[in-house]
Tab-separated table of C-alpha atoms in Angstrom:
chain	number	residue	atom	x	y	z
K	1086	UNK	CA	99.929	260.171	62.553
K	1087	UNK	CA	97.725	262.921	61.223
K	1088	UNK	CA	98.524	261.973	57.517
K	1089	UNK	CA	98.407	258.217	58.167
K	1090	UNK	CA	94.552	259.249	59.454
K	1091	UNK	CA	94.154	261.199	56.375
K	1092	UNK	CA	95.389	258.553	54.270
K	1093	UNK	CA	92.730	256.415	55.847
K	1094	UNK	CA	90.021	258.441	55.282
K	1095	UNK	CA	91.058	259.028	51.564
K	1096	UNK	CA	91.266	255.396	51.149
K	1097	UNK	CA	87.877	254.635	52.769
K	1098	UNK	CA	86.266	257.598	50.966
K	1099	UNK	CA	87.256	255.572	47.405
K	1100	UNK	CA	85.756	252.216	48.188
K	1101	UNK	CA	82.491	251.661	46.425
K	1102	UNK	CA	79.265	252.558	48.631
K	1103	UNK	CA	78.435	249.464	48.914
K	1104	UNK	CA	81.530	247.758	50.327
K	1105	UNK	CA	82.223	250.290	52.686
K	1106	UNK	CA	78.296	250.212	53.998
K	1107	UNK	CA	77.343	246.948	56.351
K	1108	UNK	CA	75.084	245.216	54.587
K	1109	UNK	CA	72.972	245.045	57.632
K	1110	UNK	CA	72.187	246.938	60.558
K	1111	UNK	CA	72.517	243.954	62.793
K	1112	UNK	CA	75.692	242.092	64.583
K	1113	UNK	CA	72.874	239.931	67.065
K	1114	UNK	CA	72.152	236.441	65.637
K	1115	UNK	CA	68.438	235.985	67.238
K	1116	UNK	CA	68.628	232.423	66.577
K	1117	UNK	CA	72.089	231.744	68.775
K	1118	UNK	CA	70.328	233.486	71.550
K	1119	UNK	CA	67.108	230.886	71.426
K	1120	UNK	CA	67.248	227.295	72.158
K	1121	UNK	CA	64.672	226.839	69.066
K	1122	UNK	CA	61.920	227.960	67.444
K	1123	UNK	CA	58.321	228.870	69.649
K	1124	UNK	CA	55.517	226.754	69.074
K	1125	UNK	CA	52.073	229.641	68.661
K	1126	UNK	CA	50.363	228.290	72.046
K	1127	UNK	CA	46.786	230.471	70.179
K	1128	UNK	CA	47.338	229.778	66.759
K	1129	UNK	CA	44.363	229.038	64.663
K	1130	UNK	CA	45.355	225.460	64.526
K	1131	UNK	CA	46.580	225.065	68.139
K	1132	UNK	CA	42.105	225.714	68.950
K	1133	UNK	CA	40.621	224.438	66.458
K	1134	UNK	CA	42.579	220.696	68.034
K	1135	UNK	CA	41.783	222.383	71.363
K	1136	UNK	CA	37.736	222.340	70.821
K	1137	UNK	CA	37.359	219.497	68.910
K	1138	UNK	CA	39.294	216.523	70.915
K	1139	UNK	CA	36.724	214.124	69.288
K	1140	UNK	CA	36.890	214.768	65.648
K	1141	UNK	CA	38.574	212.120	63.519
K	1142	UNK	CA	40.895	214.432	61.940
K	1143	UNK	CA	42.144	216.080	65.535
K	1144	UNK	CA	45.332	213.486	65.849
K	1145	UNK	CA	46.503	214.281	62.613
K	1146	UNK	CA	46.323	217.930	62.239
K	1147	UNK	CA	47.572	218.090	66.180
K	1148	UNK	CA	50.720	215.904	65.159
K	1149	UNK	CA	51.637	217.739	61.854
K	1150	UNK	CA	50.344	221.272	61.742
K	1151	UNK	CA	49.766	222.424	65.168
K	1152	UNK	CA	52.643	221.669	67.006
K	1153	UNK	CA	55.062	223.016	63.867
K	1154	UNK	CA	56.708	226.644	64.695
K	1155	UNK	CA	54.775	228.981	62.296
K	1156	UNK	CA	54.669	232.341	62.320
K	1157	UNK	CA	51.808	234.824	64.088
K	1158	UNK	CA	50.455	237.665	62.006
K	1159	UNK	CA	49.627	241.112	63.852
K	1160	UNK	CA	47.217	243.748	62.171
K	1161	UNK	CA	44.536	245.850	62.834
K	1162	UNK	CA	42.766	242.555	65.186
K	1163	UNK	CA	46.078	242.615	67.302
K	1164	UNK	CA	44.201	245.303	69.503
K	1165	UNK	CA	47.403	247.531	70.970
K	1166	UNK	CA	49.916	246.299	68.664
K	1167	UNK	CA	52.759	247.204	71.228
K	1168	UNK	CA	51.075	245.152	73.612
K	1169	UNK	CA	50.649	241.972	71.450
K	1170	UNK	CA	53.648	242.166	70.351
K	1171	UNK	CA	55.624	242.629	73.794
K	1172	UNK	CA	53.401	239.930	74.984
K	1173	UNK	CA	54.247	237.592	72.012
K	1174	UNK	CA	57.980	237.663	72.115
K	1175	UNK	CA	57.935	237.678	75.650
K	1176	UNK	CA	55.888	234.246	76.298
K	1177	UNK	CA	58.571	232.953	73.584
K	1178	UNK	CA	61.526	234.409	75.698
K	1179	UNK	CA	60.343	233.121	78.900
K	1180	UNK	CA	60.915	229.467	77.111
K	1181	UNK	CA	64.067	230.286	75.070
K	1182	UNK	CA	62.457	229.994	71.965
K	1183	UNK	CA	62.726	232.309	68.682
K	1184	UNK	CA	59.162	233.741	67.693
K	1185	UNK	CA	58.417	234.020	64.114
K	1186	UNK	CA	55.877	237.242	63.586
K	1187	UNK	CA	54.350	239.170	60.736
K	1188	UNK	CA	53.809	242.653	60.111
K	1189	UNK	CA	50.451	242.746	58.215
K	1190	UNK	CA	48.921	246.134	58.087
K	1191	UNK	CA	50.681	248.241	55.764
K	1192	UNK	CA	48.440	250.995	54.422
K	1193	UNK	CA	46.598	250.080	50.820
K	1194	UNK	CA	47.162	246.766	51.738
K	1195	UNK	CA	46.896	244.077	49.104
K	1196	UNK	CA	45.439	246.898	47.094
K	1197	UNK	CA	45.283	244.964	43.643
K	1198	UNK	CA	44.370	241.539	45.102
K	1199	UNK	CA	41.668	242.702	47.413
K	1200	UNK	CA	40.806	239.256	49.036
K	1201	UNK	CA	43.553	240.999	51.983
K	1202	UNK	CA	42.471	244.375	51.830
K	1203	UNK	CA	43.117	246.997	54.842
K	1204	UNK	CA	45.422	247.801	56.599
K	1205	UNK	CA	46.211	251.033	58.421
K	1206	UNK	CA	44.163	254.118	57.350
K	1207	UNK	CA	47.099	256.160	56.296
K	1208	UNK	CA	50.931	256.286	55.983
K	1209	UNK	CA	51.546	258.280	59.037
K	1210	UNK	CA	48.857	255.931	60.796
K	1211	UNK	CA	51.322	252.558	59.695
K	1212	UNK	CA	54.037	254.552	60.576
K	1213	UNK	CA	52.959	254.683	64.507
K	1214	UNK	CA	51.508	251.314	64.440
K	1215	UNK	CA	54.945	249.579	63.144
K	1216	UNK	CA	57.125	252.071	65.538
K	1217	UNK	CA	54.948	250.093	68.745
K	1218	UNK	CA	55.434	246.828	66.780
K	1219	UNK	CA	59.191	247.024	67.265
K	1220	UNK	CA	58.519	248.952	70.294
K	1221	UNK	CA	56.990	245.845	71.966
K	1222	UNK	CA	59.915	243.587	70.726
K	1223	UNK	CA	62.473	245.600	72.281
K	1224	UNK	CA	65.711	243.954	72.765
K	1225	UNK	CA	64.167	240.619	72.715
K	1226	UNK	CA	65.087	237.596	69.990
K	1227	UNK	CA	62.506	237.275	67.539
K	1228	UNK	CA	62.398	237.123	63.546
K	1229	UNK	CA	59.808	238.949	61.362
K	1230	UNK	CA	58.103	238.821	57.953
K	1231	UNK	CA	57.827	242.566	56.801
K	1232	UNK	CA	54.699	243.209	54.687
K	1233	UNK	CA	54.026	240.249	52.661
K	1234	UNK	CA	52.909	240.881	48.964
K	1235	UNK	CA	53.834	245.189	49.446
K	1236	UNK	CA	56.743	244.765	46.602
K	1237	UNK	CA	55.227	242.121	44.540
K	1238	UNK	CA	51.268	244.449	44.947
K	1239	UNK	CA	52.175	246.613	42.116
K	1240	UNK	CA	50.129	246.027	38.859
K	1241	UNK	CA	47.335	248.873	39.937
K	1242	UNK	CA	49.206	251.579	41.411
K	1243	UNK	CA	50.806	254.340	40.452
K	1244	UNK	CA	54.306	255.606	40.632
K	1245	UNK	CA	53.051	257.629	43.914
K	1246	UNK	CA	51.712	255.138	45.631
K	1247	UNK	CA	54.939	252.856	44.937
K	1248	UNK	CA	56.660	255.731	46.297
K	1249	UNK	CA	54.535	255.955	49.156
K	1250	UNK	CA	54.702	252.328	49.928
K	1251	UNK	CA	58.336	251.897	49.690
K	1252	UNK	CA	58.890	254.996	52.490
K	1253	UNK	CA	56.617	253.457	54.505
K	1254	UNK	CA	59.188	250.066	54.267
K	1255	UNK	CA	61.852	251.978	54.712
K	1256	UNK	CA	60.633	253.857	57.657
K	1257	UNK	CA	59.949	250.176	58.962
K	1258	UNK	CA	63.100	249.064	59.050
K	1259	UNK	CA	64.327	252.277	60.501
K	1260	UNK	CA	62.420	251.589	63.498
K	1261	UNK	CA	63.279	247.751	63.978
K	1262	UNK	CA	66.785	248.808	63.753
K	1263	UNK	CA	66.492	251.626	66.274
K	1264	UNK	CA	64.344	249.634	68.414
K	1265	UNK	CA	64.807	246.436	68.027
K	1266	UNK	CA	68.765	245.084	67.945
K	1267	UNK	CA	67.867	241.201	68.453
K	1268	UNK	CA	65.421	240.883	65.488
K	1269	UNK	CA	66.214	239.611	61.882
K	1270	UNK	CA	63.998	241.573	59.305
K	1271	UNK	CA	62.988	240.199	56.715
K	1272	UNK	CA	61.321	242.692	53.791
K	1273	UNK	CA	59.104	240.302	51.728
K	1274	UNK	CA	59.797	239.617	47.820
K	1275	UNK	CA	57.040	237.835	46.481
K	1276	UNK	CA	57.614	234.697	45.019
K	1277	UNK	CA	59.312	233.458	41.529
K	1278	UNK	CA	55.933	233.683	39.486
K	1279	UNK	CA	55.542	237.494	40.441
K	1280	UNK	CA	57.783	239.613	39.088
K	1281	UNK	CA	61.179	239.060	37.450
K	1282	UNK	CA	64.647	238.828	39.829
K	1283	UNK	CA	65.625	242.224	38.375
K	1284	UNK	CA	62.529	243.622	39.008
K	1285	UNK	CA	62.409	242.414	42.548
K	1286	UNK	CA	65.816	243.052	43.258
K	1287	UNK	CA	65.313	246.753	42.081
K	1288	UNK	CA	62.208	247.013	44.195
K	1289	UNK	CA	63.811	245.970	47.083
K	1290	UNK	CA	66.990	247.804	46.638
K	1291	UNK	CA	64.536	251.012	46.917
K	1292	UNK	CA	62.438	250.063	49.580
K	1293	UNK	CA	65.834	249.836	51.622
K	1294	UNK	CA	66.259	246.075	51.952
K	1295	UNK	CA	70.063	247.152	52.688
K	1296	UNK	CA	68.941	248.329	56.026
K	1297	UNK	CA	67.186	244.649	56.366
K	1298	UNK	CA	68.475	240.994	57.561
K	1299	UNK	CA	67.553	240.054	54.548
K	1300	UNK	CA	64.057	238.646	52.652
K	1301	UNK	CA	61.458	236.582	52.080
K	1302	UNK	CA	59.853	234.188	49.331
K	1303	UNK	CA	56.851	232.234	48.787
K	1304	UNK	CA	54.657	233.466	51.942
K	1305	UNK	CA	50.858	232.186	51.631
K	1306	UNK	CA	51.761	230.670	48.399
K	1307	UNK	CA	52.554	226.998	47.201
K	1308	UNK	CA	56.031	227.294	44.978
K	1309	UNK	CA	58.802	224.259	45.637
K	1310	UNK	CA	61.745	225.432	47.562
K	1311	UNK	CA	64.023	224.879	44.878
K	1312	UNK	CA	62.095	227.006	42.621
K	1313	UNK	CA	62.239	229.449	45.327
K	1314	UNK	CA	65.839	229.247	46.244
K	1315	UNK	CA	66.431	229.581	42.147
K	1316	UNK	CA	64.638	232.760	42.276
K	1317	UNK	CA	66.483	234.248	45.984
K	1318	UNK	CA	69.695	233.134	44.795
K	1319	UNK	CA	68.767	235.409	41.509
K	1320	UNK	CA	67.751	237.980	42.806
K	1321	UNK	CA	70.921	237.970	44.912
K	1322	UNK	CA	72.789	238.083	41.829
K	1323	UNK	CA	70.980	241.300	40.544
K	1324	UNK	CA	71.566	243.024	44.338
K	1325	UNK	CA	75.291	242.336	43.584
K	1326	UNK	CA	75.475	243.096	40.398
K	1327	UNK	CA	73.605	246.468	40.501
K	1328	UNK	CA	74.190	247.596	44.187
K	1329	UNK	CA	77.021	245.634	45.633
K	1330	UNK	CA	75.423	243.472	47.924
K	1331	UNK	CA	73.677	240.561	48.913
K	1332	UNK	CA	70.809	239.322	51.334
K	1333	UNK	CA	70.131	236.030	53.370
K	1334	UNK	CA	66.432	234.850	52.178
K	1335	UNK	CA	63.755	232.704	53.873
K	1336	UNK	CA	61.365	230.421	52.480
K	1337	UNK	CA	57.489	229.920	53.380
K	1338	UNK	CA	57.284	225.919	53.017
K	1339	UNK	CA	54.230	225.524	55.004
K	1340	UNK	CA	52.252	224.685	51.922
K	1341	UNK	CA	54.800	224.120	49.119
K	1342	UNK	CA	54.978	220.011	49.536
K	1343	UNK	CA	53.485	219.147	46.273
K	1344	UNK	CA	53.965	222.339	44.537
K	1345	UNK	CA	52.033	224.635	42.213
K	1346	UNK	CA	49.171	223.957	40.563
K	1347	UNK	CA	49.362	227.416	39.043
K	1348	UNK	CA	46.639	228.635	41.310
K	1349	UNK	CA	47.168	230.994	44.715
K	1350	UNK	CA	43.889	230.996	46.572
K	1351	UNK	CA	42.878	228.056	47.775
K	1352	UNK	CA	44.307	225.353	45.209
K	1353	UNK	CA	43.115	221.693	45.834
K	1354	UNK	CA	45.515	219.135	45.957
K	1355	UNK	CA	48.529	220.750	47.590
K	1356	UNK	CA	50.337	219.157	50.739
K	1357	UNK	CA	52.022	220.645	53.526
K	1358	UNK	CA	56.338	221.558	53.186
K	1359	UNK	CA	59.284	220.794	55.176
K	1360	UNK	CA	58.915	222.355	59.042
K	1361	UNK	CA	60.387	225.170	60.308
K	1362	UNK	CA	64.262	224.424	60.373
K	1363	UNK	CA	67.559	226.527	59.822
K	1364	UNK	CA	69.036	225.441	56.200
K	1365	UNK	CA	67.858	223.546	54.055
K	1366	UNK	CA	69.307	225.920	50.838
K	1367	UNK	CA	68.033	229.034	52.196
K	1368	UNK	CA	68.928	231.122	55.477
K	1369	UNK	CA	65.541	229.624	56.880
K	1370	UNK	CA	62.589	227.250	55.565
K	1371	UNK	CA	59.616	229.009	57.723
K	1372	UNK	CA	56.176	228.057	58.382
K	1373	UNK	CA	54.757	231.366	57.577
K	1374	UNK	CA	51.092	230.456	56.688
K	1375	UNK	CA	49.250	228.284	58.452
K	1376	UNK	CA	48.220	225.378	56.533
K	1377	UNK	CA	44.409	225.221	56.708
K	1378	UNK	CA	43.906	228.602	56.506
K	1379	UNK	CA	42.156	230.027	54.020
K	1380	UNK	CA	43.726	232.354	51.646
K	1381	UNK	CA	39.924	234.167	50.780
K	1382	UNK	CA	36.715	232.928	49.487
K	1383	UNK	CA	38.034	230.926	46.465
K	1384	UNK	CA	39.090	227.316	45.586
K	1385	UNK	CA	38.562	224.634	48.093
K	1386	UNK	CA	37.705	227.929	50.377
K	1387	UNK	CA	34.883	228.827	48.573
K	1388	UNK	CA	32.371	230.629	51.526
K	1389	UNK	CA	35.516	231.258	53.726
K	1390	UNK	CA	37.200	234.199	54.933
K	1391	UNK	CA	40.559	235.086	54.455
K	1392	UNK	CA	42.650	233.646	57.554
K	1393	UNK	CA	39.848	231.155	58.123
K	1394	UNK	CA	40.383	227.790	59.895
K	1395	UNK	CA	39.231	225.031	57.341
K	1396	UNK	CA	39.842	221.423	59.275
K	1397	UNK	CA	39.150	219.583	56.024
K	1398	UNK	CA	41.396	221.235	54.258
K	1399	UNK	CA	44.027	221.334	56.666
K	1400	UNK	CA	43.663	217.399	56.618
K	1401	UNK	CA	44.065	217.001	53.085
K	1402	UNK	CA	46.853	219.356	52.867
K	1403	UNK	CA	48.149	216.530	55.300
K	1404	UNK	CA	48.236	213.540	52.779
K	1405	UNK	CA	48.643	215.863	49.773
K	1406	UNK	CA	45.145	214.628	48.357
């Protein structure tokens, strides 16, 4: 018995990392435990049809944008972010429902963009705040968007600060897996006009995406979901050619309806996606960004804030016009 057991071991110890290594910390399925996706009863939407029953565009925006599952983004204005987030996931347990949330407050965040910048004031001040974020999950379902734009957010920085950044991730995940056993991580990759597959699939590789559900494409930005499923399904093919593994990806498709114009902030002309669904060529098509909100003071948001409720362009986005 004692050499069959040794056998064993040898055996094991000669497989390739990466097929003996699960490629991901979790066996829960959050969306078999839900009977659906939760509907933000507070999202920026959800008031702006609350306080403005009489405006002409109300109907519209209530029937197709409000009442669509779309995720809710926590940062520094989430006030005690193990509160929020405990609260969150735990008005969308109460009604079955699988709640969609973002992690937005990575330190040096959107450091090369700007129009996003904050974000915690230091790595060991992110770490804290995203060990309460899973912390007030707990063992509840829920899915979450890890730091959208951290691995695409490179141009300015310096090999440190990648460095820095992609601990930071990594110590993220730790703590949803510790943590949180019900929730599907997903680390964000940018979106096919960002950076090349192998580059993305390199910079997720070392910002520990193995420890992740899987990840994330298109968030805030206005790419087809084919072009995005293109890209996931190539940068698949890197993770398994390089590492020996593969990930499930989600697509945002909240504002992808009409496409790209080639423009990120604020583009005119572009038209709301296919709702939050299961399928539909990746793991998940996701409302991640709300449509109508503004992506800075740019574009058709020109005067706005970043996050901003626009109703006019929120209607357009609507028709596609």
């Amino acid at each position: 018995m004692r050499r069959s057991l040794l056998a064993l071991v040898a055996a094991l110890s000669a497989l390739p990392l990466a097929l003996a290594t699960a490629p991901s910390a979790h066996a829960a399925d959050p969306t078999t435990m839900t009977s659906g996706f939760y509907v933000d009863p507070d999202s920026s939407a959800k008031r702006w049809v609350a306080a403005n029953p009489g405006d002409g565009r109300t109907s519209a925006i209530n029937a197709s944008i409000a009442n669509t599952p779309t995720a809710r983004w926590f940062g520094s204005w989430s006030g005690t972010i193990g509160t929020a987030t405990g609260a969150y996931v735990g008005a969308a347990d109460a009604r079955d429902k699988l709640p969609l949330l973002v992690a937005y407050n990575i330190y040096n965040r959107d450091y090369c963009g700007g129009h996003s910048a904050g974000g915690a004031s230091s790595p060991s001040a992110y770490a804290n705040w995203i060990a309460q974020f899973a912390g007030g999950i707990a063992g509840r379902p829920a899915v979450v968007v890890l730091e959208p734009d951290s691995l695409g957010d490179y141009g300015c920085m310096t090999q440190a600060q990648i460095d820095e950044r992609e601990s930071m991730l990594t110590g993220a995940l730790a703590e949803f897996n510790r943590q949180a056993p019900n929730t599907w991580v997903y680390m964000d990759a940018g979106n096919p006009a960002w950076a090349s597959a192998a580059t993305m699939a390199q910079r997720l590789h070392e910002a520990g995406v193995r420890q992740a559900h899987g990840f994330s494409l298109n968030i805030s930005n206005y790419l087809t979901t084919a072009e995005n499923t293109a890209y996931g399904n190539a940068v698949n093919r890197e993770l398994a050619a390089r590492y020996g593994y593969t990930k499930p990806f989600v697509v945002d498709t909240s504002r992808n309806g009409n496409g790209s114009n080639g423009q990120w902030c604020n583009p005119s002309g572009r038209r709301i996606g296919t709702p939050t669904q299961q399928g539909g060529g990746a793991e998940m098509l996701l409302w991640i960004k709300v449509p109508g909100e503004s992506d800075g003071n740019c574009g058709v948001g020109s005067g706005s804030t970043a996050g901003q409720f626009l109703p006019e362009v929120a209607y357009k986005m609507i028709y596609g016009y």
